[in-house]
Amino acid sequence: MDWLTTVDHKKIGKLYYFAGGFFFLLGGLEALLIRLQLMFPGSTLFIGKTFNELTTMHGTTMIFLAAMPLIFGFMNALVPLQIGARDVAYPFVNSLGFWLFFFGGILLNVSWLVGEVPDAGWTAYAPLSTGPDHFGMNFYVLGLQVAGLGTLIGGINFLVTIINMRAPGMTYMRMPLFTWSAFITSALILFAFPAITVGLVELMFDRLFDGAFFNPAKGGNAVLWEHLFWIFGHPEVYILILPAFGIISEIVSTFSSKRLFGYSSMVFATVLIGFLGFMVWVHHMFTVGMGPVANSIFAIATMAIAIPTGVKIFNWLFTLWGGHIRFTAANLWATAFIPTFVMGGTTGVMLAVPAADFQYHDSYFVIAHFHYVLVGGLIMGIFAGSYYWWPKMFGKMLNETMGKVHFWTFFIGFHLTFFPQHFLGLMGMPRRVFTYDGDLGLNEGNLISTIGAMLMGVGVIIFMINIFMTAAKKANAPADPWDGRTLEWTIPSPAPEYNFKQTPLVRGLDPLWKEKMAGNKEMTYTEPVGPIHMPSPSILPFVMSIGLTIAAFGFIYAGKMGNHYLSFAGIGVTLVCMFLRSVYDDHGWHIEVEELEDKEDKA
């Protein structure tokens, strides 16, 4: 019950992390099944509709249900600690955001159990996604609406938290890079998610109420869906990768024992990437026939994003240069991230050339590109952050040796999987095909790719064993195991429920490091020890999310049931919860000074 009702940002961070981890395993299993089918030419393990279901659910699960919540897990667990806050701005809304995401993800995957799985591709292009023979797309539309609502309110929450709840002295240009990346990510969520929300609502009307938004036969426009999807879809890439950039910045700086090189340029590069990210979506659509002028404009904007990204790459290298580098498991992931992401970025610039894109488009070259960016970038960043912040989140140190074995198996497996796919694409292998002819020269590349995917799977299994073995140990992590530089390392591991007994005074960039260099044993504080106000736990976010999920399920089957009773019942549950939240005045509770001292003695 504690976990169902919690509004503590650290517990919600753990919930996001493990829920995202669960969906990551599910998406990884779907990826392995795809690779098994393509291991040899003419294979018949998963063909036709089943293969389409696997590719659709793999992409949808990995982007919306694995990568996003894993990022949100770190943001929840760490941003308030990094800015010296006791909680997020809206703890209740934070809890609601998690449960909406979680039940939206469950709803989407219920489609496997009822045998009606989305099969129109993870991008759900119309008119394929509007056809009555694709009933599983109802689960896609409603599941993503519920989950996306949770992400949107989560992003708003972090914007308000970072703007309003920074500790005294924590100016914008003293915020850690991870907090900056979370800030820009939250702004991107605020502006990008309404586009996909509108698109999904219109697709729902087309599917459930005989609408005509994307149906050319009724005067609709199928390309409109592509615009709405990619106006969201390209900023979404930066929503995912910017926090990974932030994680790498923290780790490279800590394990070089140096201040991050070019801090202010890193901040402006982050802002510029976020800004330009909204101006490049048409590079996904060079072949739809918008003409050379539109294509040229978006090609130039796409190439321009390489500039701030390059600034980041060089700043990481200059931070490492001349530093006292410690190759812990976390830093192995972080340093491997840099060349891997550069490879993904290089193929991105190739795809930004419209004339060349006509050749690359819808081939395995594109798959190789975005997996180098998202797996070689985002997932490596998440693994780096996991090894780095695990002691702060759980009070226990992951096994370093197993971490390094995990790194090498996954890293080698990753390059074996996706490097050959560049050449498969250039040799003409299209995306989303479930078989290929044995005489086309594609056999070796596909075989190597599948072996690599299995090796990545072995790496993930090693990581899971490491987690289970660590969970069995007693909490033994010191407050500052890595000789850290930022505020989260000033408090015990795991962080107490109130975060900071006293609000710290920030006297510069890398505030903990600054105090260490001044010879101080601990931070300077702005207030005496006093009672700490805490928000009350609540079951309402959980029940509200169940209500909306029931409503969504009712809409999915409304056509088959012939009525909307289930939908109205679910919406009713949600409205009752909203009413109860409105009329019940919750003042929270206080931890008194004596309790604080008792908790410290026990710790």
XYZ file of C-alpha atoms in Angstrom:
603
model
C 0.000 0.000 0.000
C 2.930 2.304 0.692
C 4.044 2.014 -2.936
C 0.494 2.448 -4.313
C -0.109 5.641 -2.318
C 3.359 7.222 -2.257
C 3.929 10.784 -3.420
C 7.655 10.726 -2.515
C 9.602 11.654 -5.666
C 12.366 9.119 -4.851
C 9.920 6.202 -4.617
C 8.120 7.357 -7.761
C 11.544 7.479 -9.447
C 12.097 3.827 -8.490
C 8.613 2.915 -9.756
C 9.374 4.607 -13.102
C 12.763 2.897 -13.277
C 11.492 -0.636 -12.662
C 8.335 -0.219 -14.764
C 10.505 1.118 -17.602
C 12.902 -1.790 -17.031
C 10.011 -4.266 -17.318
C 8.859 -2.757 -20.624
C 12.500 -2.644 -21.796
C 12.718 -6.429 -21.288
C 9.421 -6.849 -23.149
C 10.608 -4.674 -26.056
C 13.953 -6.504 -26.063
C 12.185 -9.867 -26.280
C 10.183 -8.576 -29.265
C 13.451 -7.399 -30.874
C 15.057 -10.832 -30.387
C 12.061 -12.533 -32.018
C 12.359 -10.140 -34.988
C 16.071 -10.956 -35.307
C 15.434 -14.725 -35.021
C 13.007 -14.509 -37.960
C 15.614 -12.622 -40.032
C 18.568 -14.814 -39.003
C 18.330 -16.940 -42.177
C 16.674 -16.313 -45.576
C 13.253 -17.883 -46.105
C 12.612 -18.409 -42.383
C 8.971 -18.927 -41.328
C 9.070 -18.463 -37.523
C 7.098 -15.176 -37.462
C 5.651 -14.132 -40.804
C 3.028 -11.774 -42.181
C 0.714 -10.231 -39.577
C 2.687 -11.639 -36.616
C 5.902 -10.005 -37.830
C 4.079 -6.693 -38.328
C 2.753 -6.960 -34.766
C 6.254 -7.586 -33.405
C 7.812 -4.626 -35.237
C 4.943 -2.293 -34.264
C 4.998 -3.270 -30.587
C 8.809 -3.303 -30.379
C 9.109 0.291 -31.583
C 6.125 1.572 -29.593
C 7.200 -0.183 -26.387
C 10.830 0.907 -26.558
C 10.116 4.588 -27.287
C 7.027 5.267 -25.180
C 7.109 2.627 -22.437
C 10.815 1.877 -21.835
C 13.008 4.859 -22.750
C 10.646 7.594 -21.491
C 9.995 6.107 -18.013
C 13.661 5.183 -17.494
C 14.542 8.835 -18.153
C 11.703 9.953 -15.860
C 13.004 7.560 -13.206
C 16.329 9.409 -13.078
C 14.651 12.815 -13.272
C 12.375 11.969 -10.339
C 15.092 10.439 -8.212
C 17.720 13.122 -8.782
C 16.513 16.546 -9.928
C 15.130 17.654 -6.505
C 18.344 16.411 -4.867
C 20.545 18.242 -7.372
C 18.780 21.575 -6.855
C 18.585 21.285 -3.051
C 14.774 20.853 -2.928
C 12.801 18.699 -0.496
C 10.360 17.445 -3.146
C 8.910 18.219 -6.566
C 6.450 21.114 -6.899
C 3.349 18.896 -7.188
C 3.845 15.509 -5.478
C 0.226 14.408 -6.105
C 0.502 15.189 -9.826
C 3.830 13.353 -9.917
C 2.162 10.196 -8.619
C -0.734 10.598 -11.072
C 1.744 10.944 -13.956
C 3.390 7.632 -13.096
C 0.168 5.639 -12.752
C -1.249 7.050 -15.998
C 1.916 6.035 -17.862
C 1.928 2.583 -16.243
C -1.720 1.724 -16.940
C -1.457 3.140 -20.472
C 1.459 0.747 -21.063
C -0.457 -2.176 -19.563
C -3.489 -1.349 -21.720
C -1.333 -1.330 -24.857
C 0.129 -4.748 -24.002
C -3.240 -6.276 -23.089
C -3.602 -6.428 -26.879
C -1.282 -9.487 -26.847
C -3.642 -11.288 -24.452
C -6.827 -10.599 -26.438
C -5.200 -11.411 -29.796
C -5.784 -7.949 -31.325
C -2.272 -6.494 -31.550
C -1.400 -3.173 -33.273
C 0.193 -4.031 -36.629
C 0.403 -0.825 -38.702
C 3.990 0.078 -37.686
C 5.035 2.092 -34.622
C 4.541 5.322 -36.618
C 0.901 4.294 -37.362
C 0.837 5.886 -40.817
C -2.608 6.517 -42.283
C -4.484 5.112 -44.149
C -3.029 1.803 -42.905
C -3.813 2.669 -39.278
C -7.394 3.780 -40.052
C -8.531 0.559 -41.746
C -11.231 -1.530 -39.997
C -9.135 -4.704 -40.421
C -6.497 -3.254 -38.045
C -8.585 -3.469 -34.848
C -5.434 -3.680 -32.699
C -4.684 -0.036 -33.550
C -7.482 0.895 -31.108
C -5.179 -0.314 -28.315
C -2.343 1.787 -29.775
C -4.477 4.945 -29.937
C -6.029 4.704 -26.462
C -3.012 3.209 -24.670
C -0.719 5.994 -25.890
C -3.283 8.674 -25.020
C -3.439 7.501 -21.394
C 0.362 7.067 -21.128
C 1.082 10.349 -22.934
C -1.147 12.291 -20.543
C 1.002 11.028 -17.670
C 4.197 12.137 -19.422
C 2.783 15.592 -20.207
C 1.809 16.385 -16.604
C 5.163 14.991 -15.440
C 7.000 17.410 -17.731
C 4.989 20.393 -16.439
C 5.781 19.331 -12.862
C 9.543 19.353 -13.492
C 9.440 22.729 -15.214
C 7.756 24.275 -12.158
C 10.079 22.420 -9.760
C 13.289 23.613 -11.440
C 12.071 27.197 -11.896
C 10.686 27.647 -8.372
C 12.388 25.274 -5.937
C 16.141 25.742 -6.352
C 18.162 26.196 -3.151
C 19.482 29.703 -2.295
C 22.472 30.465 -4.523
C 21.485 27.820 -7.116
C 21.240 30.198 -10.085
C 20.438 28.793 -13.523
C 24.118 28.867 -14.476
C 25.060 26.857 -11.382
C 22.631 24.010 -12.067
C 24.203 20.610 -12.805
C 24.090 19.579 -16.472
C 21.671 16.739 -15.733
C 19.221 19.225 -14.182
C 19.642 21.504 -17.211
C 18.918 18.604 -19.570
C 15.836 17.656 -17.491
C 14.696 21.299 -17.682
C 14.991 21.491 -21.487
C 13.459 18.011 -21.839
C 10.444 19.124 -19.780
C 10.021 22.188 -22.012
C 10.138 19.929 -25.095
C 7.495 17.658 -23.534
C 5.267 20.686 -22.911
C 5.369 21.728 -26.578
C 5.735 18.364 -28.382
C 3.210 16.127 -26.635
C 0.118 18.219 -27.540
C 0.876 17.478 -31.226
C 0.745 13.691 -30.763
C -2.272 14.094 -28.461
C -4.181 15.938 -31.193
C -3.070 13.362 -33.766
C -4.188 10.442 -31.585
C -7.565 12.094 -30.857
C -8.139 12.608 -34.589
C -7.069 9.020 -35.314
C -9.470 7.861 -32.584
C -12.321 9.778 -34.248
C -11.429 8.212 -37.609
C -11.357 4.727 -36.113
C -14.223 4.805 -33.606
C -16.632 7.488 -34.848
C -16.231 7.258 -38.637
C -14.287 10.525 -38.868
C -12.461 11.752 -41.936
C -9.267 13.450 -40.758
C -6.868 11.047 -42.499
C -9.164 9.319 -45.006
C -8.610 10.707 -48.557
C -11.832 9.035 -49.767
C -13.794 11.359 -47.445
C -11.701 14.459 -48.131
C -9.103 13.821 -45.415
C -5.334 13.903 -45.810
C -3.085 10.967 -44.907
C 0.042 13.175 -44.917
C -1.525 15.272 -42.122
C -0.922 12.348 -39.737
C 2.755 12.254 -40.750
C 3.117 15.960 -39.934
C 1.400 15.643 -36.549
C 3.344 12.508 -35.681
C 6.771 13.881 -36.588
C 6.187 17.373 -35.131
C 6.059 15.326 -31.938
C 8.345 12.509 -33.055
C 11.507 14.448 -33.717
C 11.496 16.515 -30.508
C 10.800 13.170 -28.804
C 14.253 11.991 -29.924
C 15.759 14.957 -28.053
C 13.417 14.415 -25.096
C 15.127 11.023 -24.839
C 18.735 11.888 -25.673
C 19.198 15.202 -23.806
C 18.920 13.595 -20.328
C 21.449 10.991 -21.508
C 23.761 13.901 -22.465
C 23.244 15.255 -18.960
C 24.109 11.909 -17.370
C 27.309 11.643 -19.441
C 28.308 15.211 -18.490
C 27.986 14.397 -14.765
C 29.908 11.120 -15.009
C 32.755 12.316 -17.266
C 33.343 15.284 -14.944
C 33.288 13.196 -11.732
C 35.570 10.421 -13.002
C 38.050 12.879 -14.562
C 38.234 14.750 -11.221
C 37.774 17.940 -13.227
C 35.155 20.603 -13.682
C 33.188 20.035 -16.896
C 35.004 21.826 -19.722
C 32.993 24.700 -21.221
C 30.028 24.529 -18.839
C 28.237 27.595 -20.247
C 28.703 26.432 -23.856
C 27.252 23.042 -22.833
C 24.182 24.782 -21.411
C 23.662 26.886 -24.545
C 24.238 23.825 -26.761
C 21.510 21.987 -24.809
C 19.094 24.898 -25.248
C 19.937 25.205 -28.953
C 19.433 21.471 -29.591
C 16.012 21.735 -27.925
C 15.121 24.806 -30.004
C 16.294 23.390 -33.355
C 14.661 20.038 -32.576
C 11.276 21.567 -33.454
C 12.440 22.702 -36.897
C 13.601 19.461 -38.478
C 10.642 17.058 -38.452
C 10.224 17.025 -42.246
C 13.513 15.139 -42.689
C 11.401 12.059 -41.879
C 9.212 12.975 -44.850
C 11.616 13.944 -47.657
C 9.985 11.415 -49.998
C 6.323 12.489 -49.588
C 6.612 15.064 -52.373
C 6.757 18.454 -50.675
C 9.241 19.696 -53.249
C 12.876 20.820 -53.295
C 12.404 24.132 -51.423
C 10.769 22.582 -48.335
C 13.230 19.678 -48.403
C 16.226 22.042 -48.632
C 15.078 24.197 -45.694
C 14.631 21.195 -43.409
C 17.888 19.644 -44.640
C 19.840 22.749 -43.589
C 18.091 22.876 -40.189
C 18.882 19.192 -39.663
C 22.562 19.688 -40.452
C 22.627 22.722 -38.115
C 21.781 20.485 -35.124
C 25.161 18.791 -35.642
C 26.875 22.005 -34.478
C 25.671 22.169 -30.835
C 25.958 18.380 -30.648
C 29.576 18.661 -31.806
C 30.189 21.264 -29.096
C 29.072 18.707 -26.519
C 31.285 15.951 -27.958
C 34.412 18.125 -27.895
C 33.669 19.420 -24.396
C 33.436 15.846 -23.083
C 36.747 15.009 -24.764
C 38.392 18.141 -23.331
C 37.033 17.262 -19.890
C 38.703 13.848 -20.143
C 41.903 15.395 -21.551
C 44.478 15.745 -18.782
C 42.067 14.455 -16.160
C 42.707 11.824 -13.514
C 40.436 9.272 -15.229
C 38.974 6.344 -13.266
C 37.452 3.642 -15.440
C 34.619 2.483 -13.204
C 31.693 0.644 -14.799
C 29.779 3.945 -15.013
C 32.653 5.701 -16.771
C 33.165 2.821 -19.207
C 29.590 3.306 -20.390
C 30.039 7.091 -20.498
C 33.272 7.095 -22.532
C 31.952 4.404 -24.923
C 28.861 6.561 -25.418
C 30.935 9.322 -27.056
C 32.303 7.523 -30.180
C 29.142 5.429 -30.532
C 26.912 8.492 -30.556
C 29.252 10.215 -33.037
C 28.735 7.272 -35.422
C 24.961 7.622 -35.083
C 25.176 11.372 -35.614
C 27.337 10.986 -38.722
C 24.769 8.772 -40.455
C 22.142 11.319 -39.348
C 23.926 14.023 -41.336
C 24.016 11.633 -44.312
C 20.247 11.158 -44.022
C 19.812 14.967 -43.882
C 20.753 15.215 -47.592
C 17.411 14.861 -49.437
C 18.894 13.491 -52.671
C 20.755 10.795 -50.726
C 17.768 10.184 -48.448
C 15.724 9.076 -51.459
C 18.132 6.109 -51.606
C 18.430 5.469 -47.856
C 14.737 5.954 -47.082
C 12.879 2.930 -45.657
C 16.030 0.809 -45.772
C 17.995 -0.876 -42.995
C 20.432 2.047 -43.159
C 17.818 4.144 -41.336
C 17.347 1.409 -38.720
C 21.117 1.297 -38.154
C 21.172 5.106 -37.769
C 18.470 5.509 -35.163
C 19.563 2.478 -33.146
C 23.083 3.915 -32.980
C 21.546 7.119 -31.619
C 18.958 5.587 -29.283
C 20.684 2.400 -28.088
C 24.273 3.597 -28.508
C 23.248 6.945 -27.017
C 20.235 6.728 -24.759
C 20.508 3.158 -23.435
C 24.244 3.442 -22.823
C 23.522 6.682 -20.961
C 20.874 4.929 -18.854
C 23.266 2.097 -17.975
C 25.967 4.661 -17.100
C 23.514 6.524 -14.865
C 22.375 3.271 -13.264
C 25.889 2.337 -12.100
C 26.612 5.930 -11.041
C 23.463 6.736 -9.058
C 22.467 3.254 -7.821
C 24.048 3.869 -4.379
C 22.152 7.158 -4.029
C 18.843 5.592 -5.078
C 19.124 2.303 -3.171
C 21.939 2.656 -0.631
C 23.850 -0.256 -2.191
C 26.767 -0.487 -4.617
C 26.335 -2.568 -7.789
C 29.121 -5.088 -8.373
C 31.810 -3.335 -10.454
C 33.274 -6.500 -12.015
C 29.867 -7.691 -13.200
C 29.241 -4.145 -14.426
C 32.322 -4.341 -16.639
C 31.334 -7.796 -17.981
C 27.867 -6.378 -18.672
C 29.474 -3.452 -20.513
C 31.710 -5.530 -22.785
C 29.045 -8.092 -23.723
C 26.445 -5.403 -24.460
C 28.883 -3.041 -26.225
C 30.303 -5.735 -28.531
C 26.829 -7.190 -29.106
C 25.455 -3.751 -29.955
C 28.050 -3.055 -32.669
C 27.701 -6.585 -34.069
C 23.939 -6.049 -34.293
C 23.688 -2.623 -35.865
C 26.963 -1.978 -37.733
C 26.192 -4.604 -40.452
C 22.724 -3.081 -40.878
C 24.271 0.018 -42.500
C 25.562 -2.219 -45.285
C 22.378 -4.290 -45.487
C 20.526 -1.018 -46.092
C 22.986 0.194 -48.718
C 22.632 -3.180 -50.447
C 18.892 -2.561 -50.715
C 17.301 -4.422 -47.794
C 14.013 -2.630 -46.999
C 12.630 -2.103 -43.490
C 9.728 -4.169 -42.127
C 10.237 -7.180 -44.418
C 9.930 -10.561 -42.720
C 12.049 -12.499 -45.220
C 14.591 -12.027 -47.997
C 16.013 -14.057 -50.871
C 19.155 -16.059 -50.159
C 20.798 -14.905 -53.405
C 20.919 -11.166 -52.583
C 24.083 -11.216 -50.464
C 22.187 -10.305 -47.280
C 22.712 -13.623 -45.448
C 25.973 -12.900 -43.579
C 24.924 -9.422 -42.393
C 21.639 -10.699 -40.991
C 23.303 -13.686 -39.282
C 25.938 -11.465 -37.597
C 23.198 -9.008 -36.601
C 21.155 -11.714 -34.868
C 24.206 -13.111 -33.024
C 24.948 -9.574 -31.814
C 21.366 -9.153 -30.574
C 21.713 -12.362 -28.549
C 24.965 -11.050 -27.029
C 23.170 -7.833 -26.031
C 20.532 -10.017 -24.378
C 23.273 -11.814 -22.411
C 24.576 -8.417 -21.231
C 21.114 -7.417 -19.973
C 20.769 -10.748 -18.126
C 24.140 -10.102 -16.402
C 22.845 -6.666 -15.356
C 19.683 -8.243 -13.905
C 21.737 -10.796 -11.953
C 23.845 -7.914 -10.633
C 20.670 -6.109 -9.473
C 19.317 -9.212 -7.692
C 22.655 -9.954 -6.023
C 22.957 -6.313 -4.893
C 19.371 -6.302 -3.580
C 20.261 -9.236 -1.294
C 23.082 -7.241 0.344
C 22.698 -4.873 3.289
C 22.646 -1.140 2.554
C 26.320 -0.188 2.743
C 26.867 2.735 0.364
C 28.562 5.851 1.774
C 27.028 9.269 1.143
C 29.718 10.108 -1.440
C 31.145 6.891 -2.957
C 32.584 8.486 -6.131
C 34.061 11.716 -4.691
C 31.167 13.572 -6.318
C 30.707 17.244 -7.094
C 26.965 17.988 -6.799
C 24.413 18.325 -3.987
C 22.966 14.794 -4.099
C 26.278 13.465 -2.704
C 25.993 15.644 0.429
C 23.174 13.557 1.954
C 23.084 9.918 3.119
C 22.607 6.989 0.700
C 19.768 6.223 0.157
C 18.396 9.750 0.481
C 16.091 10.252 3.515
C 12.410 10.924 2.807
C 12.840 14.656 3.523
C 16.027 14.885 1.346
C 17.780 17.750 3.174
C 17.569 18.282 6.935
C 18.517 21.915 6.251
C 18.373 23.791 2.959
C 21.953 24.066 1.602
C 23.550 27.323 0.475
C 25.049 27.009 -3.001
C 28.233 29.056 -3.429
C 29.229 28.091 -6.959
C 29.109 25.546 -9.759
C 29.741 22.010 -8.434
C 28.766 23.144 -4.904
C 30.001 20.062 -3.022
C 33.376 20.167 -4.807
C 33.679 23.863 -3.997
C 33.190 23.135 -0.273
C 35.713 20.269 -0.458
C 38.296 22.542 -2.064
C 37.676 25.136 0.676
C 38.460 22.447 3.247
C 34.935 22.348 4.714
C 33.665 19.058 6.172
C 30.073 19.767 5.141
C 27.855 22.216 3.242
C 26.908 25.666 4.505
C 23.194 25.867 5.360
C 20.719 28.756 5.187
C 18.489 27.807 8.117
C 18.562 26.113 11.531
C 17.194 22.573 11.910
C 13.408 22.763 12.250
C 10.228 20.772 11.560
C 9.900 19.650 7.921
C 6.561 19.720 6.100
C 5.781 16.552 4.100
C 2.927 15.848 1.641
C 0.377 13.162 2.578
C 0.239 9.890 0.610
C -2.869 9.345 -1.530
C -4.556 6.426 -3.285
C -6.469 8.829 -5.582
C -3.835 8.956 -8.411
C -3.899 5.150 -8.614
C -7.733 5.002 -8.700
C -7.983 7.903 -11.187
C -5.607 6.105 -13.538
C -7.610 2.882 -13.277
C -10.765 4.901 -14.076
C -9.225 6.401 -17.224
C -7.899 2.974 -18.283
C -11.397 1.454 -17.911
C -12.776 4.353 -19.975
C -10.151 3.766 -22.674
C -10.932 0.024 -22.733
C -14.603 0.913 -23.139
C -13.813 3.120 -26.149
C -11.703 0.351 -27.716
C -14.621 -2.097 -27.633
C -17.466 0.438 -28.002
C -18.103 -0.631 -31.605
C -18.320 -4.323 -30.702
C -20.418 -3.670 -27.567
C -22.720 -1.186 -29.299
C -22.665 1.234 -26.353
C -20.385 3.429 -24.242
C -21.487 2.344 -20.762
C -18.013 1.123 -19.779
C -16.428 4.373 -20.975
C -18.881 6.479 -18.955
C -18.273 4.322 -15.864
C -14.490 4.799 -16.136
C -14.789 8.562 -16.663
C -17.183 8.650 -13.690
C -14.571 7.029 -11.432
C -12.004 9.631 -12.519
C -14.417 12.547 -11.965
C -15.309 11.280 -8.472
C -11.579 11.156 -7.610
C -11.129 14.699 -8.945
C -14.079 15.875 -6.847
C -12.684 14.218 -3.688
C -9.287 15.795 -4.313
C -10.960 19.195 -4.704
C -13.123 19.150 -1.540
C -10.658 17.464 0.835
C -8.155 20.037 2.070
C -4.911 18.110 2.628
C -2.422 19.977 4.821
C 0.197 17.207 4.872
C 2.210 16.414 8.018
C 5.453 17.409 9.750
C 8.621 15.592 10.767
C 9.631 17.117 14.096
C 13.236 17.871 15.092
C 13.330 14.983 17.608
C 12.271 12.514 14.865
C 15.003 13.860 12.571
C 17.629 13.183 15.232
C 16.238 9.661 15.828
C 16.360 8.905 12.079
C 19.958 10.153 11.872
C 21.001 8.009 14.852
C 19.457 4.913 13.230
C 21.140 5.693 9.903
